[in-house]
Tab-separated table of C-alpha atoms in Angstrom:
chain	number	residue	atom	x	y	z
I	1	UNK	CA	22.269	4.773	10.170
I	2	UNK	CA	22.005	6.305	13.958
I	3	UNK	CA	18.998	8.018	14.620
I	4	UNK	CA	18.457	10.642	17.394
I	5	UNK	CA	15.935	10.314	20.180
I	6	UNK	CA	15.546	13.759	21.014
I	7	UNK	CA	14.181	16.632	18.733
I	8	UNK	CA	16.515	19.493	18.194
I	9	UNK	CA	13.746	22.076	18.333
I	10	UNK	CA	10.854	22.704	20.756
I	11	UNK	CA	8.512	23.525	17.856
I	12	UNK	CA	7.984	22.552	14.176
I	13	UNK	CA	5.962	23.586	11.227
I	14	UNK	CA	5.031	19.715	10.552
I	15	UNK	CA	5.373	16.791	12.853
I	16	UNK	CA	4.639	13.630	11.133
I	17	UNK	CA	3.886	10.562	13.200
I	18	UNK	CA	5.228	7.350	11.605
I	19	UNK	CA	8.013	7.141	9.507
I	20	UNK	CA	7.379	4.423	7.237
I	21	UNK	CA	6.428	4.544	3.327
I	22	UNK	CA	3.615	7.422	4.060
I	23	UNK	CA	5.534	9.385	6.473
I	24	UNK	CA	8.493	9.213	4.253
I	25	UNK	CA	6.614	10.263	1.295
I	26	UNK	CA	5.142	13.133	2.890
I	27	UNK	CA	8.536	14.229	4.404
I	28	UNK	CA	10.508	13.927	1.159
I	29	UNK	CA	7.782	15.893	-1.071
I	30	UNK	CA	7.644	18.596	1.272
I	31	UNK	CA	11.559	18.737	1.473
I	32	UNK	CA	11.491	18.854	-2.315
I	33	UNK	CA	9.221	21.868	-2.577
I	34	UNK	CA	11.000	25.181	-3.270
I	35	UNK	CA	7.992	27.084	-1.892
I	36	UNK	CA	8.050	25.321	1.428
I	37	UNK	CA	10.750	26.227	3.935
I	38	UNK	CA	9.022	24.946	7.025
I	39	UNK	CA	10.512	22.749	9.696
I	40	UNK	CA	9.572	19.020	9.617
I	41	UNK	CA	9.990	16.391	12.437
I	42	UNK	CA	9.388	12.615	11.669
I	43	UNK	CA	8.716	10.645	14.862
I	44	UNK	CA	9.053	6.829	14.272
I	45	UNK	CA	8.728	4.472	17.055
I	46	UNK	CA	10.421	1.534	15.670
I	47	UNK	CA	13.279	2.737	12.778
I	48	UNK	CA	14.151	-0.791	12.140
I	49	UNK	CA	11.005	-1.006	10.356
I	50	UNK	CA	10.947	-4.844	11.117
I	51	UNK	CA	7.203	-4.777	12.032
I	52	UNK	CA	5.969	-2.155	9.731
I	53	UNK	CA	3.329	-2.610	6.864
I	54	UNK	CA	6.278	-1.298	4.429
I	55	UNK	CA	8.682	-4.061	5.496
I	56	UNK	CA	5.822	-6.734	5.085
I	57	UNK	CA	4.601	-5.477	1.478
I	58	UNK	CA	4.849	-7.664	-1.652
I	59	UNK	CA	5.569	-4.270	-3.215
I	60	UNK	CA	3.118	-4.653	-6.404
I	61	UNK	CA	1.557	-1.974	-8.276
I	62	UNK	CA	-1.687	-2.287	-10.359
I	63	UNK	CA	-4.376	-0.120	-12.135
I	64	UNK	CA	-7.176	-2.735	-11.729
I	65	UNK	CA	-9.197	-1.075	-9.372
I	66	UNK	CA	-13.006	-0.295	-9.192
I	67	UNK	CA	-12.877	3.382	-8.427
I	68	UNK	CA	-11.441	5.773	-11.144
I	69	UNK	CA	-9.335	7.994	-8.527
I	70	UNK	CA	-7.441	4.724	-7.484
I	71	UNK	CA	-6.418	4.149	-11.186
I	72	UNK	CA	-5.399	7.510	-11.529
I	73	UNK	CA	-3.298	7.406	-8.297
I	74	UNK	CA	-1.443	4.124	-9.551
I	75	UNK	CA	-0.766	5.720	-13.061
I	76	UNK	CA	1.217	8.472	-11.298
I	77	UNK	CA	3.069	5.729	-9.104
I	78	UNK	CA	3.690	3.793	-12.286
I	79	UNK	CA	5.208	6.984	-13.834
I	80	UNK	CA	7.118	7.594	-10.763
I	81	UNK	CA	8.646	4.196	-10.576
I	82	UNK	CA	9.725	4.519	-14.219
I	83	UNK	CA	11.428	8.018	-13.923
I	84	UNK	CA	12.575	7.654	-10.145
I	85	UNK	CA	15.951	9.161	-10.708
I	86	UNK	CA	14.241	12.083	-12.580
I	87	UNK	CA	11.531	12.680	-9.911
I	88	UNK	CA	14.477	12.525	-7.473
I	89	UNK	CA	16.406	15.374	-8.904
I	90	UNK	CA	18.446	13.582	-11.463
I	91	UNK	CA	21.235	12.509	-8.927
I	92	UNK	CA	23.066	10.050	-10.567
I	93	UNK	CA	23.515	8.236	-7.114
I	94	UNK	CA	19.826	7.450	-7.076
I	95	UNK	CA	19.364	4.184	-8.970
I	96	UNK	CA	16.682	3.515	-11.627
I	97	UNK	CA	13.969	1.230	-10.351
I	98	UNK	CA	12.974	-1.775	-12.565
I	99	UNK	CA	9.372	-2.936	-12.637
I	100	UNK	CA	8.623	-6.545	-13.337
I	101	UNK	CA	5.499	-6.285	-15.676
I	102	UNK	CA	3.794	-9.508	-15.114
I	103	UNK	CA	0.583	-7.858	-14.831
I	104	UNK	CA	-2.502	-8.880	-12.664
I	105	UNK	CA	-5.042	-11.579	-13.793
I	106	UNK	CA	-8.314	-11.660	-11.754
I	107	UNK	CA	-10.557	-14.578	-12.465
I	108	UNK	CA	-14.188	-14.420	-12.231
I	109	UNK	CA	-16.125	-17.669	-11.201
I	110	UNK	CA	-19.802	-16.242	-11.011
I	111	UNK	CA	-21.911	-13.950	-13.118
I	112	UNK	CA	-21.831	-11.237	-10.514
I	113	UNK	CA	-17.856	-11.640	-10.354
I	114	UNK	CA	-17.797	-11.358	-14.101
I	115	UNK	CA	-20.106	-8.332	-14.017
I	116	UNK	CA	-17.707	-6.466	-11.717
I	117	UNK	CA	-14.720	-7.246	-13.839
I	118	UNK	CA	-16.284	-6.115	-17.234
I	119	UNK	CA	-17.600	-2.943	-15.646
I	120	UNK	CA	-14.207	-2.410	-13.852
I	121	UNK	CA	-12.520	-2.983	-17.274
I	122	UNK	CA	-14.534	-0.261	-19.220
I	123	UNK	CA	-13.648	2.489	-16.444
I	124	UNK	CA	-10.168	1.472	-16.464
I	125	UNK	CA	-9.827	1.494	-20.142
I	126	UNK	CA	-11.597	5.050	-20.325
I	127	UNK	CA	-8.988	6.167	-17.816
I	128	UNK	CA	-6.059	4.989	-20.171
I	129	UNK	CA	-5.314	1.446	-18.508
I	130	UNK	CA	-4.392	-1.541	-20.625
I	131	UNK	CA	-6.953	-3.786	-19.035
I	132	UNK	CA	-8.356	-6.380	-21.297
I	133	UNK	CA	-11.146	-8.960	-20.786
I	134	UNK	CA	-10.279	-12.502	-21.566
I	135	UNK	CA	-12.717	-15.010	-22.533
I	136	UNK	CA	-12.323	-18.797	-21.346
I	137	UNK	CA	-10.810	-19.438	-24.688
I	138	UNK	CA	-8.641	-16.618	-24.696
I	139	UNK	CA	-7.164	-17.683	-21.354
I	140	UNK	CA	-6.700	-21.357	-22.447
I	141	UNK	CA	-4.761	-20.147	-25.480
I	142	UNK	CA	-2.566	-17.493	-23.825
I	143	UNK	CA	-2.188	-19.254	-20.201
I	144	UNK	CA	-2.605	-22.907	-20.839
I	145	UNK	CA	-1.478	-23.768	-17.518
I	146	UNK	CA	-4.668	-22.612	-15.592
I	147	UNK	CA	-7.432	-24.961	-14.957
I	148	UNK	CA	-10.413	-23.103	-15.739
I	149	UNK	CA	-13.253	-25.191	-14.447
I	150	UNK	CA	-15.885	-22.920	-12.970
I	151	UNK	CA	-14.087	-19.888	-14.624
I	152	UNK	CA	-16.087	-17.444	-16.584
I	153	UNK	CA	-13.578	-14.748	-17.663
I	154	UNK	CA	-10.247	-13.034	-16.761
I	155	UNK	CA	-9.294	-9.551	-16.538
I	156	UNK	CA	-5.401	-8.824	-17.438
I	157	UNK	CA	-3.350	-5.877	-17.850
I	158	UNK	CA	0.438	-6.361	-18.382
I	159	UNK	CA	1.016	-2.612	-18.786
I	160	UNK	CA	2.359	-0.878	-15.613
I	161	UNK	CA	1.146	-3.676	-13.505
I	162	UNK	CA	3.722	-5.937	-11.482
I	163	UNK	CA	6.426	-5.826	-8.928
I	164	UNK	CA	8.817	-3.031	-8.182
I	165	UNK	CA	11.539	-2.376	-5.524
I	166	UNK	CA	9.419	-0.283	-3.183
I	167	UNK	CA	12.309	-0.524	-0.358
I	168	UNK	CA	14.653	1.249	-2.924
I	169	UNK	CA	12.145	3.953	-3.167
I	170	UNK	CA	11.363	4.173	0.810
I	171	UNK	CA	15.325	4.303	1.446
I	172	UNK	CA	15.927	7.162	-1.041
I	173	UNK	CA	12.889	9.422	0.212
I	174	UNK	CA	14.352	9.239	3.708
I	175	UNK	CA	17.967	9.972	2.602
I	176	UNK	CA	16.856	12.723	0.285
I	177	UNK	CA	14.289	14.275	2.885
I	178	UNK	CA	17.322	14.354	5.626
I	179	UNK	CA	19.291	15.960	3.120
I	180	UNK	CA	16.680	18.637	2.521
I	181	UNK	CA	16.536	19.534	6.381
I	182	UNK	CA	13.884	17.159	7.696
I	183	UNK	CA	14.746	15.705	11.077
I	184	UNK	CA	13.875	12.018	11.896
I	185	UNK	CA	13.872	10.725	15.652
I	186	UNK	CA	13.543	7.564	17.254
I	187	UNK	CA	10.782	8.193	19.796
I	188	UNK	CA	6.971	7.386	20.398
I	189	UNK	CA	3.997	10.096	20.370
I	190	UNK	CA	1.826	9.167	23.254
I	191	UNK	CA	-0.304	12.246	23.329
I	192	UNK	CA	-1.667	15.316	21.103
I	193	UNK	CA	-2.252	18.769	22.463
I	194	UNK	CA	-5.618	20.052	21.089
I	195	UNK	CA	-7.329	23.290	21.707
I	196	UNK	CA	-10.986	23.571	19.932
I	197	UNK	CA	-10.323	23.050	16.234
I	198	UNK	CA	-6.686	22.951	16.199
I	199	UNK	CA	-3.962	20.801	17.525
I	200	UNK	CA	-1.116	22.510	19.005
I	201	UNK	CA	1.597	19.701	19.335
I	202	UNK	CA	2.405	16.327	20.543
I	203	UNK	CA	3.868	14.805	23.753
I	204	UNK	CA	6.704	12.029	23.606
I	205	UNK	CA	6.770	9.048	25.776
I	206	UNK	CA	9.299	10.631	28.193
I	207	UNK	CA	6.719	13.921	28.568
I	208	UNK	CA	8.682	15.941	26.138
I	209	UNK	CA	6.272	18.407	24.512
I	210	UNK	CA	6.691	19.394	20.927
I	211	UNK	CA	4.793	22.272	19.316
I	212	UNK	CA	3.453	21.777	15.894
I	213	UNK	CA	1.862	24.102	12.976
I	214	UNK	CA	0.458	20.618	11.311
I	215	UNK	CA	0.140	17.204	12.731
I	216	UNK	CA	0.202	14.370	10.271
I	217	UNK	CA	-1.079	10.984	11.150
I	218	UNK	CA	0.928	8.447	9.117
I	219	UNK	CA	0.746	5.679	11.650
I	220	UNK	CA	-0.347	2.934	9.381
I	221	UNK	CA	-2.293	0.240	11.243
I	222	UNK	CA	-1.877	2.340	14.401
I	223	UNK	CA	-3.697	5.324	12.590
I	224	UNK	CA	-6.849	4.932	14.683
I	225	UNK	CA	-4.766	5.160	17.950
I	226	UNK	CA	-3.074	8.116	16.954
I	227	UNK	CA	-6.567	9.773	15.903
I	228	UNK	CA	-7.862	9.017	19.508
I	229	UNK	CA	-4.926	10.933	21.079
I	230	UNK	CA	-6.658	13.833	19.316
I	231	UNK	CA	-10.013	13.089	20.354
I	232	UNK	CA	-10.841	11.805	16.993
I	233	UNK	CA	-12.376	8.343	15.502
I	234	UNK	CA	-10.857	6.816	12.589
I	235	UNK	CA	-12.237	3.617	11.060
I	236	UNK	CA	-8.785	2.217	10.526
I	237	UNK	CA	-7.488	-1.031	12.254
I	238	UNK	CA	-4.855	-3.714	11.772
I	239	UNK	CA	-6.043	-6.660	9.859
I	240	UNK	CA	-3.697	-9.769	9.334
I	241	UNK	CA	-2.545	-10.598	5.669
I	242	UNK	CA	-0.299	-13.788	4.894
I	243	UNK	CA	2.553	-14.199	2.543
I	244	UNK	CA	4.043	-17.569	1.531
I	245	UNK	CA	6.972	-18.133	-0.521
I	246	UNK	CA	7.252	-21.290	-2.378
I	247	UNK	CA	9.328	-23.568	-4.794
I	248	UNK	CA	7.600	-25.631	-7.476
I	249	UNK	CA	8.779	-29.038	-8.317
I	250	UNK	CA	7.625	-28.330	-11.832
I	251	UNK	CA	8.005	-24.552	-12.338
I	252	UNK	CA	6.216	-22.581	-15.257
I	253	UNK	CA	8.345	-21.658	-18.401
I	254	UNK	CA	6.786	-18.296	-18.190
I	255	UNK	CA	6.187	-15.448	-15.563
I	256	UNK	CA	2.954	-16.057	-13.561
I	257	UNK	CA	0.858	-13.020	-13.488
I	258	UNK	CA	-0.225	-12.167	-10.094
I	259	UNK	CA	-3.383	-14.329	-10.245
I	260	UNK	CA	-6.305	-13.326	-8.146
I	261	UNK	CA	-8.344	-16.726	-7.553
I	262	UNK	CA	-11.944	-16.544	-6.791
I	263	UNK	CA	-11.294	-18.538	-3.652
I	264	UNK	CA	-9.283	-15.215	-2.241
I	265	UNK	CA	-5.610	-16.625	-2.675
I	266	UNK	CA	-3.545	-14.821	-5.003
I	267	UNK	CA	-0.001	-16.125	-6.412
I	268	UNK	CA	2.637	-14.606	-8.769
I	269	UNK	CA	6.028	-15.278	-9.824
I	270	UNK	CA	8.909	-14.292	-7.468
I	271	UNK	CA	12.312	-15.021	-9.307
I	272	UNK	CA	12.936	-18.678	-9.491
I	273	UNK	CA	10.131	-18.980	-6.720
I	274	UNK	CA	6.544	-18.128	-6.130
I	275	UNK	CA	4.745	-15.841	-3.822
I	276	UNK	CA	1.144	-16.367	-2.467
I	277	UNK	CA	-0.887	-14.429	-0.170
I	278	UNK	CA	-4.606	-14.313	1.350
I	279	UNK	CA	-6.457	-13.182	4.461
I	280	UNK	CA	-6.996	-15.430	7.273
I	281	UNK	CA	-10.283	-17.688	7.552
I	282	UNK	CA	-11.616	-15.222	9.956
I	283	UNK	CA	-10.451	-11.369	9.566
I	284	UNK	CA	-11.170	-9.414	12.805
I	285	UNK	CA	-9.169	-6.541	13.892
I	286	UNK	CA	-5.911	-7.383	15.848
I	287	UNK	CA	-3.489	-5.925	18.160
I	288	UNK	CA	-0.876	-3.836	16.091
I	289	UNK	CA	2.023	-6.055	17.762
I	290	UNK	CA	0.017	-9.369	16.829
I	291	UNK	CA	1.915	-11.135	14.287
I	292	UNK	CA	1.267	-14.808	15.261
I	293	UNK	CA	0.731	-17.061	12.144
I	294	UNK	CA	-1.845	-19.465	11.765
I	295	UNK	CA	0.112	-22.200	10.160
I	296	UNK	CA	-3.040	-24.303	9.120
I	297	UNK	CA	-3.612	-21.606	6.304
I	298	UNK	CA	-0.954	-22.992	3.884
I	299	UNK	CA	-2.070	-26.472	4.243
I	300	UNK	CA	-6.034	-25.916	4.457
I	301	UNK	CA	-6.488	-22.957	1.990
I	302	UNK	CA	-3.449	-21.729	0.172
I	303	UNK	CA	-1.837	-24.921	-1.380
I	304	UNK	CA	-5.154	-26.464	-2.297
I	305	UNK	CA	-6.657	-23.526	-4.016
I	306	UNK	CA	-2.892	-22.951	-6.054
I	307	UNK	CA	-2.986	-26.683	-7.033
I	308	UNK	CA	-6.365	-26.452	-8.015
I	309	UNK	CA	-5.941	-23.551	-10.160
I	310	UNK	CA	-2.463	-24.579	-11.580
I	311	UNK	CA	-2.246	-28.286	-11.507
I	312	UNK	CA	1.449	-28.010	-12.407
I	313	UNK	CA	1.906	-26.789	-8.802
I	314	UNK	CA	0.564	-29.922	-7.179
I	315	UNK	CA	4.189	-30.467	-5.708
I	316	UNK	CA	5.289	-27.453	-3.816
I	317	UNK	CA	7.805	-26.796	-1.153
I	318	UNK	CA	7.169	-23.859	1.224
I	319	UNK	CA	10.252	-21.811	1.751
I	320	UNK	CA	9.219	-18.852	3.951
I	321	UNK	CA	6.143	-17.292	5.452
I	322	UNK	CA	5.097	-14.244	7.304
I	323	UNK	CA	2.208	-12.105	8.713
I	324	UNK	CA	1.850	-8.376	7.915
I	325	UNK	CA	-0.861	-5.877	8.665
I	326	UNK	CA	-3.281	-3.831	6.354
I	327	UNK	CA	-4.344	-0.583	7.717
I	328	UNK	CA	-7.743	-1.501	6.980
I	329	UNK	CA	-10.468	1.055	6.327
I	330	UNK	CA	-13.674	-0.703	7.650
I	331	UNK	CA	-15.872	1.620	5.779
I	332	UNK	CA	-14.727	1.306	2.194
I	333	UNK	CA	-11.256	-0.203	1.967
I	334	UNK	CA	-9.968	3.224	0.446
I	335	UNK	CA	-7.481	5.930	1.743
I	336	UNK	CA	-8.432	8.742	4.215
I	337	UNK	CA	-6.402	11.731	3.060
I	338	UNK	CA	-6.355	15.340	3.864
I	339	UNK	CA	-7.291	17.769	6.863
I	340	UNK	CA	-9.707	16.593	9.508
I	341	UNK	CA	-13.223	18.752	9.188
I	342	UNK	CA	-13.046	19.277	12.796
I	343	UNK	CA	-9.243	19.856	13.615
I	344	UNK	CA	-8.032	21.574	10.475
I	345	UNK	CA	-4.392	21.126	11.008
I	346	UNK	CA	-4.639	17.448	11.955
I	347	UNK	CA	-3.838	15.884	8.636
I	348	UNK	CA	-4.462	12.195	7.622
I	349	UNK	CA	-2.929	9.937	5.075
I	350	UNK	CA	-4.459	6.466	6.527
I	351	UNK	CA	-6.637	3.616	5.890
I	352	UNK	CA	-4.900	2.123	2.397
I	353	UNK	CA	-6.068	-1.431	3.088
I	354	UNK	CA	-3.296	-2.999	1.090
I	355	UNK	CA	-2.620	-0.378	-1.292
I	356	UNK	CA	-0.385	1.858	0.455
I	357	UNK	CA	3.053	1.115	-1.125
I	358	UNK	CA	1.866	1.637	-4.734
I	359	UNK	CA	-0.171	4.795	-3.955
I	360	UNK	CA	2.710	6.376	-1.672
I	361	UNK	CA	3.996	8.708	-4.638
I	362	UNK	CA	0.678	10.371	-5.447
I	363	UNK	CA	-0.700	10.500	-1.569
I	364	UNK	CA	2.493	11.858	-0.213
I	365	UNK	CA	2.797	14.467	-3.134
I	366	UNK	CA	-0.843	15.509	-2.500
I	367	UNK	CA	-0.712	15.764	1.166
I	368	UNK	CA	2.586	18.103	1.001
I	369	UNK	CA	0.646	20.086	-1.344
I	370	UNK	CA	-2.148	20.822	0.757
I	371	UNK	CA	0.103	21.451	3.770
I	372	UNK	CA	2.045	23.912	1.759
I	373	UNK	CA	-0.718	25.722	-0.119
I	374	UNK	CA	-4.116	24.497	1.337
I	375	UNK	CA	-5.171	22.705	-1.907
I	376	UNK	CA	-4.302	19.718	-4.287
I	377	UNK	CA	-2.197	21.349	-7.230
I	378	UNK	CA	-1.834	18.106	-9.279
I	379	UNK	CA	-4.087	15.271	-8.776
I	380	UNK	CA	-7.355	15.880	-7.014
I	381	UNK	CA	-7.319	13.596	-3.946
I	382	UNK	CA	-10.724	15.208	-2.624
I	383	UNK	CA	-12.661	11.893	-2.997
I	384	UNK	CA	-10.330	10.258	-0.384
I	385	UNK	CA	-11.624	13.266	2.198
I	386	UNK	CA	-12.772	12.386	5.786
I	387	UNK	CA	-16.118	13.911	5.109
I	388	UNK	CA	-17.573	10.781	3.609
I	389	UNK	CA	-17.117	8.844	6.611
I	390	UNK	CA	-19.505	10.870	9.224
I	391	UNK	CA	-21.832	11.238	5.933
I	392	UNK	CA	-22.097	7.390	5.485
I	393	UNK	CA	-20.992	7.589	1.784
I	394	UNK	CA	-18.421	5.220	1.264
I	395	UNK	CA	-15.970	5.253	-1.719
I	396	UNK	CA	-16.240	1.374	-1.900
I	397	UNK	CA	-13.008	-0.172	-3.632
I	398	UNK	CA	-13.980	-3.543	-4.580
I	399	UNK	CA	-10.790	-4.755	-5.979
I	400	UNK	CA	-9.142	-5.529	-2.561
I	401	UNK	CA	-6.889	-8.681	-2.128
């Protein structure tokens, strides 16, 4: 699809910086509001999205978090996936999105890890999630392919947890947003104009100035750089995360839950193949265009961990691998969403730390509500407000993989 490089107007009610999953979500939910008739511009620097976090996502969804608000966010996300066509207006051209409900399986090898899983399960169950604690005997009976040496318990939820086609959702959000009047351009924001406690517009790479009633920072791993353009600091940085697709010489005869091993490696079924992932040995901030792979990671960390936990996977063939970026919130690995307290029309939807794709429906809806009405109308997302950052009061999410 051809995308213009030049905006049609000199000023917009909303300018969204970044057109990947979060930017597209905000754009669609604004376009879908009958009470919002403002002009919306989405500026995307690389509209092929080849190096976006969206393109590198493993497209999974879960409710096994340690903060109640994250459970609630993902519950709406699951409902949105299950009823995608209905949420998109009932258009018969919009496909239904299938969820592969293999569930997540967190394994604990220490007393501390067990305590975290048990406390999280109680909270998740209180929120309506289907998470269950499995003892070693229960794990051995239900999942006999695991080597349970050193494992104390597991936490498993096969209800509304698994894989879904996030790319389909992303594509239709963009299509429907355009049909609703949202303008997308292929360009880059290099500056943000600010006067006191307001931003007034953005500057494009060619020097073009565009006025804006609201500016939305939806720049993913580049969110910190965008905030600096407005004279603000945001604790969000790019962190590398690795994905490996492999074939097993002796595949399992059942779907493998997304197993989060105490080693930090996770692995799940992916059709006839399997998909694994992990952070690198060292986990510093990287340049937003650094996608260089550490090829020792597979041989030295991932393969040994997988073969140890699932002995049937001792013989594997690596098919494909890639590096993506988390938009990593260094304070508490949770989202930052809403208006900045010092600049009231600078809107943030940042720092998802690997949870962005699954949280995009609730987050895009919430920020659209805030822009249109000045408040959250459905799910209260105020726990994710920026205020906790200068206050030094983290909303710590412990279930980050």
